[in-house]
mmCIF file of C-alpha atoms and ligand atoms in Angstrom:
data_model
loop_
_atom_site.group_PDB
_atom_site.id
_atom_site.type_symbol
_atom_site.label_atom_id
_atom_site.label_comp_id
_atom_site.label_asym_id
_atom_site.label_seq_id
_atom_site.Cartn_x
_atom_site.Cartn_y
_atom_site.Cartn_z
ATOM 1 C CA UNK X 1 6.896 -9.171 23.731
ATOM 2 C CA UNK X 2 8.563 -6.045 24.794
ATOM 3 C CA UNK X 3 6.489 -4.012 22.439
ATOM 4 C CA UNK X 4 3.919 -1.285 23.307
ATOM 5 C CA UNK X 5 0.575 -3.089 22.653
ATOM 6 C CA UNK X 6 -3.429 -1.821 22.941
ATOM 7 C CA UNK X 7 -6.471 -3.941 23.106
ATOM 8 C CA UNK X 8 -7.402 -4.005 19.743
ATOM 9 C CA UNK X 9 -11.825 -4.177 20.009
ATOM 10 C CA UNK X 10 -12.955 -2.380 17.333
ATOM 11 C CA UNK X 11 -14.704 0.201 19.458
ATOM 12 C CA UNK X 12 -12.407 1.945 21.545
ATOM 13 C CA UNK X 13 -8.546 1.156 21.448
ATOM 14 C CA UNK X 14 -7.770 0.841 24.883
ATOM 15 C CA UNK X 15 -3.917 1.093 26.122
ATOM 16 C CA UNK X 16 -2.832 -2.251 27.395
ATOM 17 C CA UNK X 17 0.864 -2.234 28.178
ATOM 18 C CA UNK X 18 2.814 1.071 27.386
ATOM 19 C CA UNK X 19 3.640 3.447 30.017
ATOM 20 C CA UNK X 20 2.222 6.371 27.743
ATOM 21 C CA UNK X 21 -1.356 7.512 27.695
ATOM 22 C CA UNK X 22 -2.407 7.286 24.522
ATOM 23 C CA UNK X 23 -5.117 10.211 25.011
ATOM 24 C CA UNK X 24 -1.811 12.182 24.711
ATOM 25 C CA UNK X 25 0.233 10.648 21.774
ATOM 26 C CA UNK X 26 -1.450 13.531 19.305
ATOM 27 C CA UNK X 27 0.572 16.056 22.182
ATOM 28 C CA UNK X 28 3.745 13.858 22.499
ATOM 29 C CA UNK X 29 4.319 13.779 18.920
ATOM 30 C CA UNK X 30 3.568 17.641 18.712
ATOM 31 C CA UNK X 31 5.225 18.707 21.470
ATOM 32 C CA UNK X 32 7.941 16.195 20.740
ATOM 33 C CA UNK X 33 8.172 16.573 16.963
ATOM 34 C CA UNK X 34 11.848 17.367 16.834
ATOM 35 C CA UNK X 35 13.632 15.133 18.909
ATOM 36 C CA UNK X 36 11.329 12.151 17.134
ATOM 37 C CA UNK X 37 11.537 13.602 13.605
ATOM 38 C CA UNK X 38 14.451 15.145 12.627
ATOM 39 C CA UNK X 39 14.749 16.806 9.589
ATOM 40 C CA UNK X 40 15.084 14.441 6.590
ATOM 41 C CA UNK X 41 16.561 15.858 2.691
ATOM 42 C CA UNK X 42 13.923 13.498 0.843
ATOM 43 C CA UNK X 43 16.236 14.330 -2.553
ATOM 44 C CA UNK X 44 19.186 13.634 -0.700
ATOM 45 C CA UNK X 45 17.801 10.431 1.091
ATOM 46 C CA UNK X 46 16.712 9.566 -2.840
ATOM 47 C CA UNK X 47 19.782 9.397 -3.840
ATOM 48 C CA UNK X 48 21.816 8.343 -1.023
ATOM 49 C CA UNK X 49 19.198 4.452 -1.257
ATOM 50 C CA UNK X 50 20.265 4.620 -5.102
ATOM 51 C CA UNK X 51 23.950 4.856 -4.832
ATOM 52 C CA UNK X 52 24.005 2.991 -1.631
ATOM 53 C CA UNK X 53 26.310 -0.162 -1.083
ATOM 54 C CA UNK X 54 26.141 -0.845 2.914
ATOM 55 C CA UNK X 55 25.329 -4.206 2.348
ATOM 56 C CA UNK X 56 25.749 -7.103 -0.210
ATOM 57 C CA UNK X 57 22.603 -6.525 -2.127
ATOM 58 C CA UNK X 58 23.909 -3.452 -3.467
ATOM 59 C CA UNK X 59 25.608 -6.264 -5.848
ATOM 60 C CA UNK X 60 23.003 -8.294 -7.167
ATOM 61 C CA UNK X 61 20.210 -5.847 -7.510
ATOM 62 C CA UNK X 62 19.167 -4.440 -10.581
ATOM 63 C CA UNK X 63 17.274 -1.390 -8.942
ATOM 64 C CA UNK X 64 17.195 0.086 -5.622
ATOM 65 C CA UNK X 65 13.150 0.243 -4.419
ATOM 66 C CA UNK X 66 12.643 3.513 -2.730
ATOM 67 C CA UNK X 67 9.247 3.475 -2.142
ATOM 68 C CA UNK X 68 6.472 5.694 -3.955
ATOM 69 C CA UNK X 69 3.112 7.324 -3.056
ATOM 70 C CA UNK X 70 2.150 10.840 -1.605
ATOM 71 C CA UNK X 71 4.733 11.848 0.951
ATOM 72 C CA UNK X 72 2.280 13.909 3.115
ATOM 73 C CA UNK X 73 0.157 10.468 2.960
ATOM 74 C CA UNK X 74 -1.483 9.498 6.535
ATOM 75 C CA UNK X 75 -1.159 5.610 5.878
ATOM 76 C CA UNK X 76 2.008 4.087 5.120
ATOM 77 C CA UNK X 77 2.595 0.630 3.982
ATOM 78 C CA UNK X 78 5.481 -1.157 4.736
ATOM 79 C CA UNK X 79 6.596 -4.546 3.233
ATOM 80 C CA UNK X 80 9.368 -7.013 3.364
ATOM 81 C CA UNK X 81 11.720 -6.598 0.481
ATOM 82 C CA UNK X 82 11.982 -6.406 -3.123
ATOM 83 C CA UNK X 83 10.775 -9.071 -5.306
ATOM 84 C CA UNK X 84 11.805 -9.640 -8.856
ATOM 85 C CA UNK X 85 8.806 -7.893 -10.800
ATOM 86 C CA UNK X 86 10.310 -4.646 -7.907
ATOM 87 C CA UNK X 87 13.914 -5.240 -8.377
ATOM 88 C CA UNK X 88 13.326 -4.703 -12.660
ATOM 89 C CA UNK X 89 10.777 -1.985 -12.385
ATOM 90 C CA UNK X 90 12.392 0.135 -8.935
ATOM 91 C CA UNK X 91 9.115 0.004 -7.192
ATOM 92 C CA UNK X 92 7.747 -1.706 -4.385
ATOM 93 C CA UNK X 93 4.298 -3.853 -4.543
ATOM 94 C CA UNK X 94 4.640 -4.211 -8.323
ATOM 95 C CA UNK X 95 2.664 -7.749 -10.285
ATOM 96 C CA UNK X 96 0.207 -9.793 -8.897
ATOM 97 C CA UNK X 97 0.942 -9.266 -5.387
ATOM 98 C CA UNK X 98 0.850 -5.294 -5.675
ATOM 99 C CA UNK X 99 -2.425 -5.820 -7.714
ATOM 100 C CA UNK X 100 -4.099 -7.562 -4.293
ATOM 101 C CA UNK X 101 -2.542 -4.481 -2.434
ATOM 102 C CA UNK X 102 -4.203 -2.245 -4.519
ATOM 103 C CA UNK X 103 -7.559 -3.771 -4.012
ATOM 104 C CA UNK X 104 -6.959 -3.843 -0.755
ATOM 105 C CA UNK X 105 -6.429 0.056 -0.415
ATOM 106 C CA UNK X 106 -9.787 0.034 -3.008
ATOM 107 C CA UNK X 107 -11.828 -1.601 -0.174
ATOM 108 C CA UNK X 108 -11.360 0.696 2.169
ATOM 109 C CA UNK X 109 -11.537 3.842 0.212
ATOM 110 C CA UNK X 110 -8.127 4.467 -0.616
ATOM 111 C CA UNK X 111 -5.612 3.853 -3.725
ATOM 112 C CA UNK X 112 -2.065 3.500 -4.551
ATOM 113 C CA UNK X 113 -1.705 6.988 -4.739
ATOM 114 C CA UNK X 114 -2.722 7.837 -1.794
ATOM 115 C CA UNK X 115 -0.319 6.091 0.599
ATOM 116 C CA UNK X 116 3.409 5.562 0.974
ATOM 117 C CA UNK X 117 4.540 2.271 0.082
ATOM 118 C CA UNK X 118 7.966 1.113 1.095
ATOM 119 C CA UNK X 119 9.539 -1.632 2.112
ATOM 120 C CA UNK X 120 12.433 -2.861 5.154
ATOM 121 C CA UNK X 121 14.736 -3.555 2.579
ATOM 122 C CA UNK X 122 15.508 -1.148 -0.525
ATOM 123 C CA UNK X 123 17.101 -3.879 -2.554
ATOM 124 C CA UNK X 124 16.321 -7.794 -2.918
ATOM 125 C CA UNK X 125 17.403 -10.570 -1.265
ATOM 126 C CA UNK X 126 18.703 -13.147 -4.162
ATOM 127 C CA UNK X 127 16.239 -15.847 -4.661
ATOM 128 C CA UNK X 128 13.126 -13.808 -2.214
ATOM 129 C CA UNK X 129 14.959 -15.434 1.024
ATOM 130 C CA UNK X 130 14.493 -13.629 4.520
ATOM 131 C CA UNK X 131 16.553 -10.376 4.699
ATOM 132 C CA UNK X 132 20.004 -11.055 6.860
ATOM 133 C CA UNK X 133 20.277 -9.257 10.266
ATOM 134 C CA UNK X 134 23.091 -7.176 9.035
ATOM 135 C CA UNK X 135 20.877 -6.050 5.860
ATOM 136 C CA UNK X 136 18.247 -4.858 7.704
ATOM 137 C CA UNK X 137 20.754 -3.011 10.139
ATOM 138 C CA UNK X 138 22.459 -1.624 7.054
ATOM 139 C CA UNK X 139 19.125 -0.678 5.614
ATOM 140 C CA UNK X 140 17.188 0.619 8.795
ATOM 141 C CA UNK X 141 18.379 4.241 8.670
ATOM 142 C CA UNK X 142 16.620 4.888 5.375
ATOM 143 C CA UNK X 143 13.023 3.949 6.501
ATOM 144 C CA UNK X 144 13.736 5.632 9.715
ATOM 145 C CA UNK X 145 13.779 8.423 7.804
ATOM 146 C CA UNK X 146 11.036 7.896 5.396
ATOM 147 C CA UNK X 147 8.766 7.357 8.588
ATOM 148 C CA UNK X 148 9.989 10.632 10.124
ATOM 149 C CA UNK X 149 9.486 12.595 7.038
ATOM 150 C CA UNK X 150 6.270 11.397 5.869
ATOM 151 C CA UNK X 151 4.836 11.160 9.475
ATOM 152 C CA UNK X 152 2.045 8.752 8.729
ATOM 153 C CA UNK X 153 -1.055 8.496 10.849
ATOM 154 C CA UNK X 154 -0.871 4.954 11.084
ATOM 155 C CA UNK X 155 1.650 2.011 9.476
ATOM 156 C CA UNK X 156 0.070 -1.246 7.803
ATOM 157 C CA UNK X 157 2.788 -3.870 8.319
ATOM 158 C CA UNK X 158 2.841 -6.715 5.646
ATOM 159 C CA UNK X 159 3.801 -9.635 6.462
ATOM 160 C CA UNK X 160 6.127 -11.270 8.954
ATOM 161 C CA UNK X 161 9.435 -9.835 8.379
ATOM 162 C CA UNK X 162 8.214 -6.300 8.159
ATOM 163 C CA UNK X 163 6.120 -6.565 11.783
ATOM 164 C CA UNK X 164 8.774 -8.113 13.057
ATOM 165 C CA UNK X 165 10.979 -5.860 12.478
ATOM 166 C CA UNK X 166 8.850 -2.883 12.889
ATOM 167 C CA UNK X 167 7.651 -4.294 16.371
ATOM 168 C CA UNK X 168 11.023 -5.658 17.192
ATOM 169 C CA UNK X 169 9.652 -9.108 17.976
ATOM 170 C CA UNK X 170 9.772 -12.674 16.861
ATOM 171 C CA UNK X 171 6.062 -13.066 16.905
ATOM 172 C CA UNK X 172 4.796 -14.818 14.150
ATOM 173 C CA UNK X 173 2.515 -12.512 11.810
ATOM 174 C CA UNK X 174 -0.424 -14.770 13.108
ATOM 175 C CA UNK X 175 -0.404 -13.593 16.661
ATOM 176 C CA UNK X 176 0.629 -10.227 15.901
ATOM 177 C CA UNK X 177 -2.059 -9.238 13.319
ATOM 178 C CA UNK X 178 -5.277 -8.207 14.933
ATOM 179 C CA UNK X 179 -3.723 -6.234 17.478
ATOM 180 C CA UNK X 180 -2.394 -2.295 17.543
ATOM 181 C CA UNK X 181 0.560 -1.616 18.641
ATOM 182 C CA UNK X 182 2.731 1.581 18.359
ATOM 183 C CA UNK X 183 6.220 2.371 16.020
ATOM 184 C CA UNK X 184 9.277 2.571 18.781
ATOM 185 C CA UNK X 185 8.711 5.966 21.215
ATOM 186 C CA UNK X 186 6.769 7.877 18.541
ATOM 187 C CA UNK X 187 3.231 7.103 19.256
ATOM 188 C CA UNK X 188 2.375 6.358 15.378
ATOM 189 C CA UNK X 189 -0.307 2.992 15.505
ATOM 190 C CA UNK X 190 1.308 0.164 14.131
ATOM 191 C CA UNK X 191 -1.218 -2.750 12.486
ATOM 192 C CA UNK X 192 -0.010 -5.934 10.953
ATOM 193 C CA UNK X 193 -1.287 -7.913 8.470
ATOM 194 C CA UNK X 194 -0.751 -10.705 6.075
ATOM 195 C CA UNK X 195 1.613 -9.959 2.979
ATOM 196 C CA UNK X 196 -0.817 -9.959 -0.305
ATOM 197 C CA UNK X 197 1.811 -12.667 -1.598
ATOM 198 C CA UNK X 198 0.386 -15.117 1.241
ATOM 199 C CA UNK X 199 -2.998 -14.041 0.006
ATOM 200 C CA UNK X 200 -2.670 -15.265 -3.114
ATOM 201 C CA UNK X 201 -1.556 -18.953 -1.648
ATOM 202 C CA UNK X 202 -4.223 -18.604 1.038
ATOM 203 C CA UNK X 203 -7.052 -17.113 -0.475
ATOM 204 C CA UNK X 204 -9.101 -17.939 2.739
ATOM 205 C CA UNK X 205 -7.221 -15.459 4.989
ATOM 206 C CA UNK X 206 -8.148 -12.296 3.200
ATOM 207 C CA UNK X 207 -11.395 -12.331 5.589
ATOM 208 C CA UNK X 208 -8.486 -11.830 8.740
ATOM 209 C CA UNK X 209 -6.820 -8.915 6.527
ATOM 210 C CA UNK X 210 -10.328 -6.949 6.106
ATOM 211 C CA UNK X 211 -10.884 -7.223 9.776
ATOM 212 C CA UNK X 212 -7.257 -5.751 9.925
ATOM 213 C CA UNK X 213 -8.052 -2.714 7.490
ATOM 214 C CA UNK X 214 -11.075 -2.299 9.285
ATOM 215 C CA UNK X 215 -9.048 -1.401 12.447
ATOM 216 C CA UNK X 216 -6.653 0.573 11.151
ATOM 217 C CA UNK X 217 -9.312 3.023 9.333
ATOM 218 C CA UNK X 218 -11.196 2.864 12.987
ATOM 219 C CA UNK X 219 -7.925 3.689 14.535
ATOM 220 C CA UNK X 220 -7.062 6.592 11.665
ATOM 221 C CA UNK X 221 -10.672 8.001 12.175
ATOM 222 C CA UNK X 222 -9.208 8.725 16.210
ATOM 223 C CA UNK X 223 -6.392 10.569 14.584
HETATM 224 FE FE1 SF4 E 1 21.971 -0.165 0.920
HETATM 225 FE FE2 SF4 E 1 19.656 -1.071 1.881
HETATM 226 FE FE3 SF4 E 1 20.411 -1.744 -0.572
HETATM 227 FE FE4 SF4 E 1 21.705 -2.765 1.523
HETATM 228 S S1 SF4 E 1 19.534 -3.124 1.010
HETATM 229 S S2 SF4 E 1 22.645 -1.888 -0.338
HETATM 230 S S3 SF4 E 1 21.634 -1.045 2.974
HETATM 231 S S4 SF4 E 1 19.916 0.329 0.143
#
């Protein structure tokens, strides 16, 4: 797939394809901080997303969706796009969809407040459709940033369009979740999962997105 990828047992993660070791990735991002990481304004990124108009969904939105949470947070969650519950209140992972997300974080010890949430997109996508190529190019700069300033021990990806992206792939979510794989050169774990909007359809799969929450805290607890 073109993406770095480790055996995901849940004992020890074991490096599968990358040419990095990842006993070292704690060094490379030290050592490397600067050149991975450059220094982000978090007030000026703030307001840059809220007065932004590099694409055409700085038209139809009623709020730009930052993100919220604890910016020196070691998980980060990243989703798809605004909804319309996010779009009138300016925050991502809001109605019944954020309320499965926040029992999520409640079953493995943590809580809304003590993660990042943010999505690809900062503004929706008329109607919930797929974010455009060009949106997500538009958009891309602003999460880059979030990432680099917040500096997470390890992403959750929800759903398709945010591991996709993420991962630069075209796997489907299916294949992709289970596995750990690693945010472009910067050695942060990456772990997708199903979005909590699927959940509610498919009611079954939450079983697949414990075992998925499950690694990641295995793969924070190596951090
Ligand atoms: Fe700007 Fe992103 Fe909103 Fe497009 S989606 S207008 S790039 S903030």
């Amino acid at each position: 797939m073109g993406i770095s990828l480790w055996n995901t047992r849940l004992d020890v993660p074991e490096f599968k394809t990358s040419s990095e070791n990842p006993e070292h990735l704690g060094d490379v991002i030290d050592v490397e901080e600067q050149k991975l990481f450059p220094v982000v304004d978090w007030q000026l990124l703030q307001r840059q997303v809220q007065t932004c108009q590099a694409c055409d969904l700085h038209a139809t939105r009623t709020n730009t969706v930052f993100g919220v949470g604890d910016t020196s947070a070691s998980w980060m969650i990243i989703g798809e796009a605004p909804g319309a519950d996010e779009d009138l209140k300016g925050e991502p992972f809001v109605g019944k969809a954020g309320q499965l997300l926040n029992e999520m974080f409640i079953s493995i010890g943590l809580s809304r407040e003590t993660v990042f949430i943010a999505n690809i997109l900062k503004c929706r996508p008329p109607n919930n459709r797929d974010p455009h190529v060009e949106e997500v190019a538009a958009c891309q700069s602003f999460l880059e940033q979030q990432i680099g300033y917040i500096k997470p021990k390890v992403i959750l990806a929800v759903g398709r369009v945010a591991a996709q992206n993420l991962l630069q792939t075209k796997e489907t979510i299916g294949r992709l979740r289970g596995e750990k794989y690693s945010y472009r050169d910067t050695g942060i774990p990456v772990i997708a999962t199903y979005h909590p909007a699927y959940l509610l359809r498919s009611p079954l799969e939450k079983r697949k997105v414990w075992q998925d929450l499950v690694l990641a805290k295995k793969i924070m607890a190596t951090r």
